[in-house]
Amino acid sequence: MIGTYASAALILAASLLVGRATFSLAGRRSWCWLEGPVGFAAILTVSGILARAPGHGTSATVGIVALIVVAAVVAWRRPDYEAPRALGIGLATAVVVALVLSFPFAVTGRWGLLGVGFNNDLGLHLAWAEWLRSGVGPAPDPGYPLGPHGVAVAVAAFPGLSLGQAFIGEIFAIGILTGLTALGALREIAAWRRVLGATLVAVTYMAASYFAQAAFKETAEALFVLTVAIYLMRPQGPPRGLWPRVGWALPLVAIAGGIFFCYSFAGIAWPVAIVVFWAAAQPATWRALRPSRVVRILLKPWVLLGIVVLAGLGIALTVAGPFGFGSSFNQVAGSNT
């Protein structure tokens, strides 16, 4: 029990720190409830990339530690950060969600792995994580996203924490981050109502069903989709200027990386659809899409080059290369997607 909670706490702390650094680079001083999922997505991105590099689990662990150190430096060098005033609401939400997620263990009367009785999918992922860590056991499928596996290996590097505890702790952390993220959409109501509402978002029937069978890809995908939707709810649009625009998009880039290295390329379709519908509701979008203006933009050499590069990168990421999961995606596609 303690090991599971400790694993979740480590992931939450690292995610919040990396998320604060990301939003700080994006030019945001004040606290944002989306910092946790954005930081978690950035960690998954680093883990997913390095899990396929030489050294596998060791490389992923070193990369995650390096990311946390850099995030700490960024946060330290920006002392103008405005501390959150709603820290109590966030802490209460995290505790309540953690208690609700502990129900399966209370019902069975013992702590262990989830989902073994009817869907032992976690067994395969634990075997892959062990291969990342020690090279023993079956190798992961070619191109399969290994971001969560690398995170579990990194957490299990702490003394006294097993790989199973690290994975269950990561699943706990995803649920808690979902509750904290939901607080970003629950405003102007009583504190206890915000805690209750955020908890209900984190443990909806589908989320609870996936949690009970130790599924983490689907719950992480839902977390990131929720994050994108809430991020776009801000009344102001992207700022003007090159760097402000890049900074505004930085959290979205981190989320895209987290989705890719957790659920593979198909998961990106959901946030892309949200962004498209959101953009369609902005008057500036329709002004920018005048046919004559679009043609002039598309005929610029750097735009054409960018389209070619992005298309080639997309093919390389989805079909070929170390992250190309296109040929095997049918194994996990279907109702979950």
Coordinates of C-alpha atoms in Angstrom, one line a residue:
M1 CA 0.0 0.0 0.0
I2 CA 2.7 2.5 1.0
G3 CA 4.7 1.7 -2.0
T4 CA 1.8 2.3 -4.4
Y5 CA 1.0 5.6 -2.8
A6 CA 4.6 6.6 -2.7
S7 CA 5.0 5.8 -6.5
A8 CA 1.9 7.9 -7.2
A9 CA 3.2 10.8 -5.1
L10 CA 6.6 10.7 -6.9
I11 CA 5.0 10.9 -10.3
L12 CA 2.6 13.6 -9.3
A13 CA 5.4 15.7 -7.8
A14 CA 7.6 15.3 -10.9
S15 CA 4.7 16.1 -13.2
L16 CA 3.7 19.3 -11.3
L17 CA 7.3 20.5 -11.4
V18 CA 7.9 19.8 -15.1
G19 CA 4.5 21.3 -15.9
R20 CA 5.3 24.5 -13.9
A21 CA 8.5 24.8 -15.9
T22 CA 6.7 24.3 -19.2
F23 CA 4.1 26.9 -18.4
S24 CA 6.8 29.2 -17.2
L25 CA 8.6 29.0 -20.5
A26 CA 5.2 29.6 -22.1
G27 CA 5.0 32.9 -20.3
R28 CA 2.4 32.1 -17.7
R29 CA 3.2 33.3 -14.1
S30 CA 0.0 32.3 -12.3
W31 CA -0.9 28.8 -11.2
C32 CA -2.8 26.6 -13.7
W33 CA -4.5 23.3 -13.0
L34 CA -3.2 22.0 -16.3
E35 CA 0.4 22.0 -15.2
G36 CA 0.2 18.4 -13.9
P37 CA -1.0 16.7 -17.1
V38 CA 1.3 18.8 -19.2
G39 CA 4.3 17.8 -17.1
F40 CA 3.2 14.2 -17.1
A41 CA 3.0 14.3 -20.9
A42 CA 6.5 15.8 -21.2
I43 CA 7.8 13.1 -19.0
L44 CA 6.1 10.4 -21.1
T45 CA 7.6 12.0 -24.2
V46 CA 11.2 11.8 -22.8
S47 CA 10.6 8.3 -21.5
G48 CA 9.1 7.1 -24.8
I49 CA 11.9 8.4 -26.9
L50 CA 14.7 7.1 -24.7
A51 CA 13.1 3.7 -24.0
R52 CA 13.9 2.8 -27.6
A53 CA 17.5 4.2 -27.4
P54 CA 20.5 2.0 -26.3
G55 CA 20.2 1.4 -22.6
H56 CA 16.4 1.3 -22.8
G57 CA 15.1 1.6 -19.2
T58 CA 18.4 3.1 -17.9
S59 CA 18.3 5.7 -20.6
A60 CA 14.7 6.5 -19.9
T61 CA 15.4 6.9 -16.2
V62 CA 18.4 9.2 -16.8
G63 CA 16.4 11.2 -19.2
I64 CA 13.5 11.7 -16.8
V65 CA 15.9 12.7 -14.0
A66 CA 17.6 15.2 -16.4
L67 CA 14.2 16.6 -17.4
I68 CA 13.3 17.1 -13.7
V69 CA 16.6 18.8 -12.9
V70 CA 16.2 21.2 -15.8
A71 CA 12.6 21.9 -14.8
A72 CA 13.7 22.7 -11.3
V73 CA 16.3 25.1 -12.6
V74 CA 13.7 26.8 -14.8
A75 CA 11.3 27.1 -11.9
W76 CA 14.0 28.4 -9.6
R77 CA 15.2 31.1 -12.0
R78 CA 11.7 32.5 -12.3
P79 CA 10.9 33.8 -8.8
D80 CA 8.0 35.9 -10.0
Y81 CA 5.8 32.8 -9.9
E82 CA 2.4 33.4 -8.2
A83 CA 1.7 30.6 -5.8
P84 CA -1.7 28.9 -6.0
R85 CA -4.4 30.1 -3.7
A86 CA -6.5 27.0 -4.1
L87 CA -3.8 24.6 -2.9
G88 CA -6.3 23.2 -0.3
I89 CA -8.9 22.4 -2.9
G90 CA -6.3 20.6 -5.0
L91 CA -5.0 18.6 -2.0
A92 CA -8.5 17.7 -1.0
T93 CA -9.3 16.5 -4.5
A94 CA -6.2 14.4 -4.7
V95 CA -6.9 12.7 -1.4
V96 CA -10.6 12.0 -2.2
V97 CA -9.8 10.6 -5.7
A98 CA -7.0 8.4 -4.2
L99 CA -9.4 7.1 -1.6
V100 CA -12.1 6.3 -4.2
L101 CA -9.4 4.6 -6.4
S102 CA -8.5 2.5 -3.3
F103 CA -12.0 0.8 -3.3
P104 CA -11.0 -2.3 -5.3
F105 CA -8.3 -3.0 -2.8
A106 CA -10.6 -2.5 0.2
V107 CA -13.2 -4.8 -1.4
T108 CA -10.6 -7.6 -1.9
G109 CA -9.0 -7.0 1.4
R110 CA -5.4 -6.9 0.1
W111 CA -3.1 -4.8 -2.1
G112 CA -1.7 -6.1 -5.4
L113 CA -2.0 -5.8 -9.1
L114 CA -5.3 -4.8 -10.6
G115 CA -7.3 -6.7 -13.2
V116 CA -5.6 -10.1 -12.9
G117 CA -8.8 -11.9 -12.4
F118 CA -10.4 -11.1 -15.7
N119 CA -8.0 -9.2 -17.9
N120 CA -4.4 -9.7 -17.1
D121 CA -3.2 -7.2 -19.6
L122 CA -0.9 -5.6 -17.1
G123 CA 1.1 -8.8 -17.0
L124 CA 2.4 -8.2 -20.5
H125 CA 3.2 -4.6 -19.8
L126 CA 5.1 -5.5 -16.6
A127 CA 7.1 -8.1 -18.7
W128 CA 8.0 -5.4 -21.2
A129 CA 9.0 -3.0 -18.4
E130 CA 11.2 -5.7 -16.9
W131 CA 12.8 -6.1 -20.3
L132 CA 13.5 -2.4 -20.5
R133 CA 15.0 -2.6 -17.0
S134 CA 17.1 -5.7 -17.2
G135 CA 16.8 -7.2 -20.7
V136 CA 15.1 -10.3 -19.3
G137 CA 11.8 -11.5 -20.7
P138 CA 9.9 -10.8 -23.9
A139 CA 10.9 -7.8 -25.9
P140 CA 8.2 -5.2 -26.6
D141 CA 6.4 -5.2 -29.9
P142 CA 8.2 -3.1 -32.6
G143 CA 7.0 0.5 -32.4
Y144 CA 4.7 0.0 -29.4
P145 CA 4.6 3.2 -27.3
L146 CA 6.7 2.7 -24.2
G147 CA 6.4 6.0 -22.4
P148 CA 4.4 4.7 -19.4
H149 CA 6.7 1.6 -19.1
G150 CA 9.8 3.8 -18.9
V151 CA 8.2 5.9 -16.2
A152 CA 7.4 2.8 -14.2
V153 CA 11.0 1.7 -14.6
A154 CA 12.3 5.1 -13.4
V155 CA 10.0 5.0 -10.3
A156 CA 11.0 1.5 -9.5
A157 CA 14.6 2.6 -9.3
F158 CA 13.8 4.1 -5.9
P159 CA 14.8 1.7 -3.1
G160 CA 11.9 -0.3 -1.7
L161 CA 9.6 0.2 -4.7
S162 CA 8.8 -2.7 -7.0
L163 CA 7.9 -2.5 -10.6
G164 CA 4.3 -3.6 -9.9
Q165 CA 3.9 -0.9 -7.3
A166 CA 5.4 1.7 -9.7
F167 CA 2.9 0.7 -12.4
I168 CA -0.1 0.8 -10.1
G169 CA 1.1 4.1 -8.7
E170 CA 1.3 5.5 -12.2
I171 CA -2.3 4.4 -12.8
F172 CA -3.3 6.1 -9.5
A173 CA -1.4 9.2 -10.6
I174 CA -3.3 9.4 -13.9
G175 CA -6.6 9.3 -12.0
I176 CA -5.6 12.0 -9.5
L177 CA -4.2 14.2 -12.3
T178 CA -7.6 13.9 -14.1
G179 CA -9.4 15.2 -10.9
L180 CA -6.9 18.1 -10.6
T181 CA -7.3 18.9 -14.3
A182 CA -11.1 19.0 -14.0
L183 CA -10.8 21.7 -11.4
G184 CA -9.7 24.0 -14.2
A185 CA -13.2 23.8 -15.6
L186 CA -15.1 24.1 -12.3
R187 CA -15.1 27.7 -11.3
E188 CA -17.4 30.1 -9.3
I189 CA -18.9 27.3 -7.2
A190 CA -18.4 26.3 -3.6
A191 CA -15.1 24.6 -2.7
W192 CA -16.8 21.3 -1.7
R193 CA -18.8 21.2 -4.9
R194 CA -15.5 21.7 -6.9
V195 CA -13.9 18.8 -5.1
L196 CA -17.0 16.6 -5.6
G197 CA -17.3 17.5 -9.3
A198 CA -13.6 16.9 -10.0
T199 CA -13.8 13.5 -8.3
L200 CA -16.8 12.5 -10.4
V201 CA -14.9 13.4 -13.5
A202 CA -12.0 11.3 -12.5
V203 CA -14.1 8.2 -11.6
T204 CA -16.8 8.1 -14.2
Y205 CA -18.1 4.6 -15.0
M206 CA -15.7 4.2 -18.0
A207 CA -12.7 5.6 -16.1
A208 CA -13.5 3.3 -13.1
S209 CA -13.9 0.3 -15.5
Y210 CA -10.6 0.9 -17.1
F211 CA -8.9 1.5 -13.7
A212 CA -10.3 -1.8 -12.3
Q213 CA -8.5 -3.7 -15.1
A214 CA -5.3 -1.8 -14.7
A215 CA -5.6 0.0 -18.1
F216 CA -3.5 3.1 -18.3
K217 CA -3.3 4.0 -22.0
E218 CA -7.0 4.8 -22.2
T219 CA -7.2 6.8 -19.0
A220 CA -4.1 8.8 -19.9
E221 CA -5.6 9.5 -23.3
A222 CA -8.8 10.8 -21.6
L223 CA -6.7 12.9 -19.3
F224 CA -4.9 14.5 -22.2
V225 CA -8.0 15.1 -24.2
L226 CA -9.6 16.8 -21.2
T227 CA -6.5 19.0 -20.8
V228 CA -6.6 20.2 -24.4
A229 CA -10.3 21.1 -24.1
I230 CA -9.9 23.0 -20.9
Y231 CA -6.7 24.7 -22.2
L232 CA -8.7 26.1 -25.1
M233 CA -11.4 27.4 -22.8
R234 CA -9.3 30.5 -21.9
P235 CA -11.1 33.6 -23.3
Q236 CA -8.0 35.0 -25.0
G237 CA -6.6 33.5 -28.1
P238 CA -2.9 32.9 -29.1
P239 CA -0.8 36.1 -28.4
R240 CA 0.9 38.0 -31.2
G241 CA 4.6 37.7 -32.0
L242 CA 6.7 34.6 -32.8
W243 CA 7.9 33.6 -29.3
P244 CA 4.5 34.3 -27.6
R245 CA 2.8 32.1 -30.2
V246 CA 5.4 29.3 -29.7
G247 CA 5.1 29.6 -26.0
W248 CA 1.3 29.5 -26.2
A249 CA 1.5 26.2 -28.2
L250 CA 4.2 24.7 -26.0
P251 CA 1.8 22.9 -23.6
L252 CA -0.1 21.5 -26.6
V253 CA 3.1 20.2 -28.1
A254 CA 3.9 18.5 -24.8
I255 CA 0.4 16.9 -24.7
A256 CA 0.8 15.7 -28.3
G257 CA 4.1 14.0 -27.3
G258 CA 2.5 12.4 -24.3
I259 CA -0.3 11.0 -26.3
F260 CA 2.0 9.7 -29.1
F261 CA 4.3 7.9 -26.6
C262 CA 1.4 6.5 -24.6
Y263 CA -1.4 5.7 -27.0
S264 CA 0.4 6.0 -30.4
F265 CA -0.5 8.2 -33.3
A266 CA -4.2 7.4 -33.4
G267 CA -4.8 9.0 -30.1
I268 CA -3.8 12.4 -31.5
A269 CA -7.0 12.5 -33.6
W270 CA -9.1 13.4 -30.5
P271 CA -7.2 16.6 -29.5
V272 CA -6.8 17.6 -33.2
A273 CA -10.6 17.3 -33.7
I274 CA -11.1 19.5 -30.6
V275 CA -8.7 22.1 -31.9
V276 CA -10.3 22.1 -35.3
F277 CA -13.8 22.7 -33.8
W278 CA -12.5 25.3 -31.4
A279 CA -10.7 27.2 -34.3
A280 CA -13.9 27.0 -36.4
A281 CA -15.6 29.0 -33.7
Q282 CA -13.1 31.8 -33.8
P283 CA -13.8 34.7 -36.2
A284 CA -10.1 35.2 -36.8
T285 CA -9.9 31.7 -38.3
W286 CA -12.4 32.5 -41.0
R287 CA -10.7 35.8 -41.8
A288 CA -7.4 33.9 -42.2
L289 CA -9.0 31.2 -44.4
R290 CA -9.9 33.5 -47.3
P291 CA -9.0 31.5 -50.5
S292 CA -6.7 34.1 -51.9
R293 CA -4.8 34.4 -48.6
V294 CA -4.5 30.6 -48.2
V295 CA -3.1 30.2 -51.7
R296 CA -0.5 32.9 -51.2
I297 CA 0.6 31.2 -47.9
L298 CA 0.7 27.7 -49.4
L299 CA 2.9 28.9 -52.3
K300 CA 5.6 30.2 -50.1
P301 CA 8.7 28.0 -50.3
W302 CA 9.2 27.6 -46.5
V303 CA 5.5 26.6 -46.1
L304 CA 5.8 24.0 -48.9
L305 CA 9.0 22.7 -47.3
G306 CA 7.4 22.5 -43.9
I307 CA 4.5 20.5 -45.3
V308 CA 6.9 18.0 -47.0
V309 CA 8.9 17.7 -43.8
L310 CA 5.9 17.2 -41.6
A311 CA 4.4 14.6 -44.0
G312 CA 7.7 12.7 -44.1
L313 CA 7.9 12.9 -40.3
G314 CA 4.4 11.7 -39.9
I315 CA 5.1 8.7 -42.2
A316 CA 8.3 7.9 -40.3
L317 CA 6.6 8.1 -36.9
T318 CA 3.5 6.0 -37.8
V319 CA 4.8 3.5 -40.3
A320 CA 8.6 3.1 -40.2
G321 CA 11.4 3.7 -37.7
P322 CA 11.7 2.7 -34.1
F323 CA 8.3 4.4 -33.2
G324 CA 6.4 3.2 -36.3
F325 CA 3.5 1.3 -34.9
G326 CA 1.2 1.6 -37.9
S327 CA 1.6 -2.1 -39.0
S328 CA 0.7 -3.4 -35.6
F329 CA -1.8 -0.8 -34.4
N330 CA -4.7 -3.1 -35.4
Q331 CA -3.8 -5.2 -32.4
V332 CA -5.0 -2.4 -30.0
A333 CA -7.4 -0.5 -32.3
G334 CA -11.1 -0.8 -32.2
S335 CA -13.5 0.0 -29.4
N336 CA -10.8 1.6 -27.2
T337 CA -9.8 4.1 -29.9

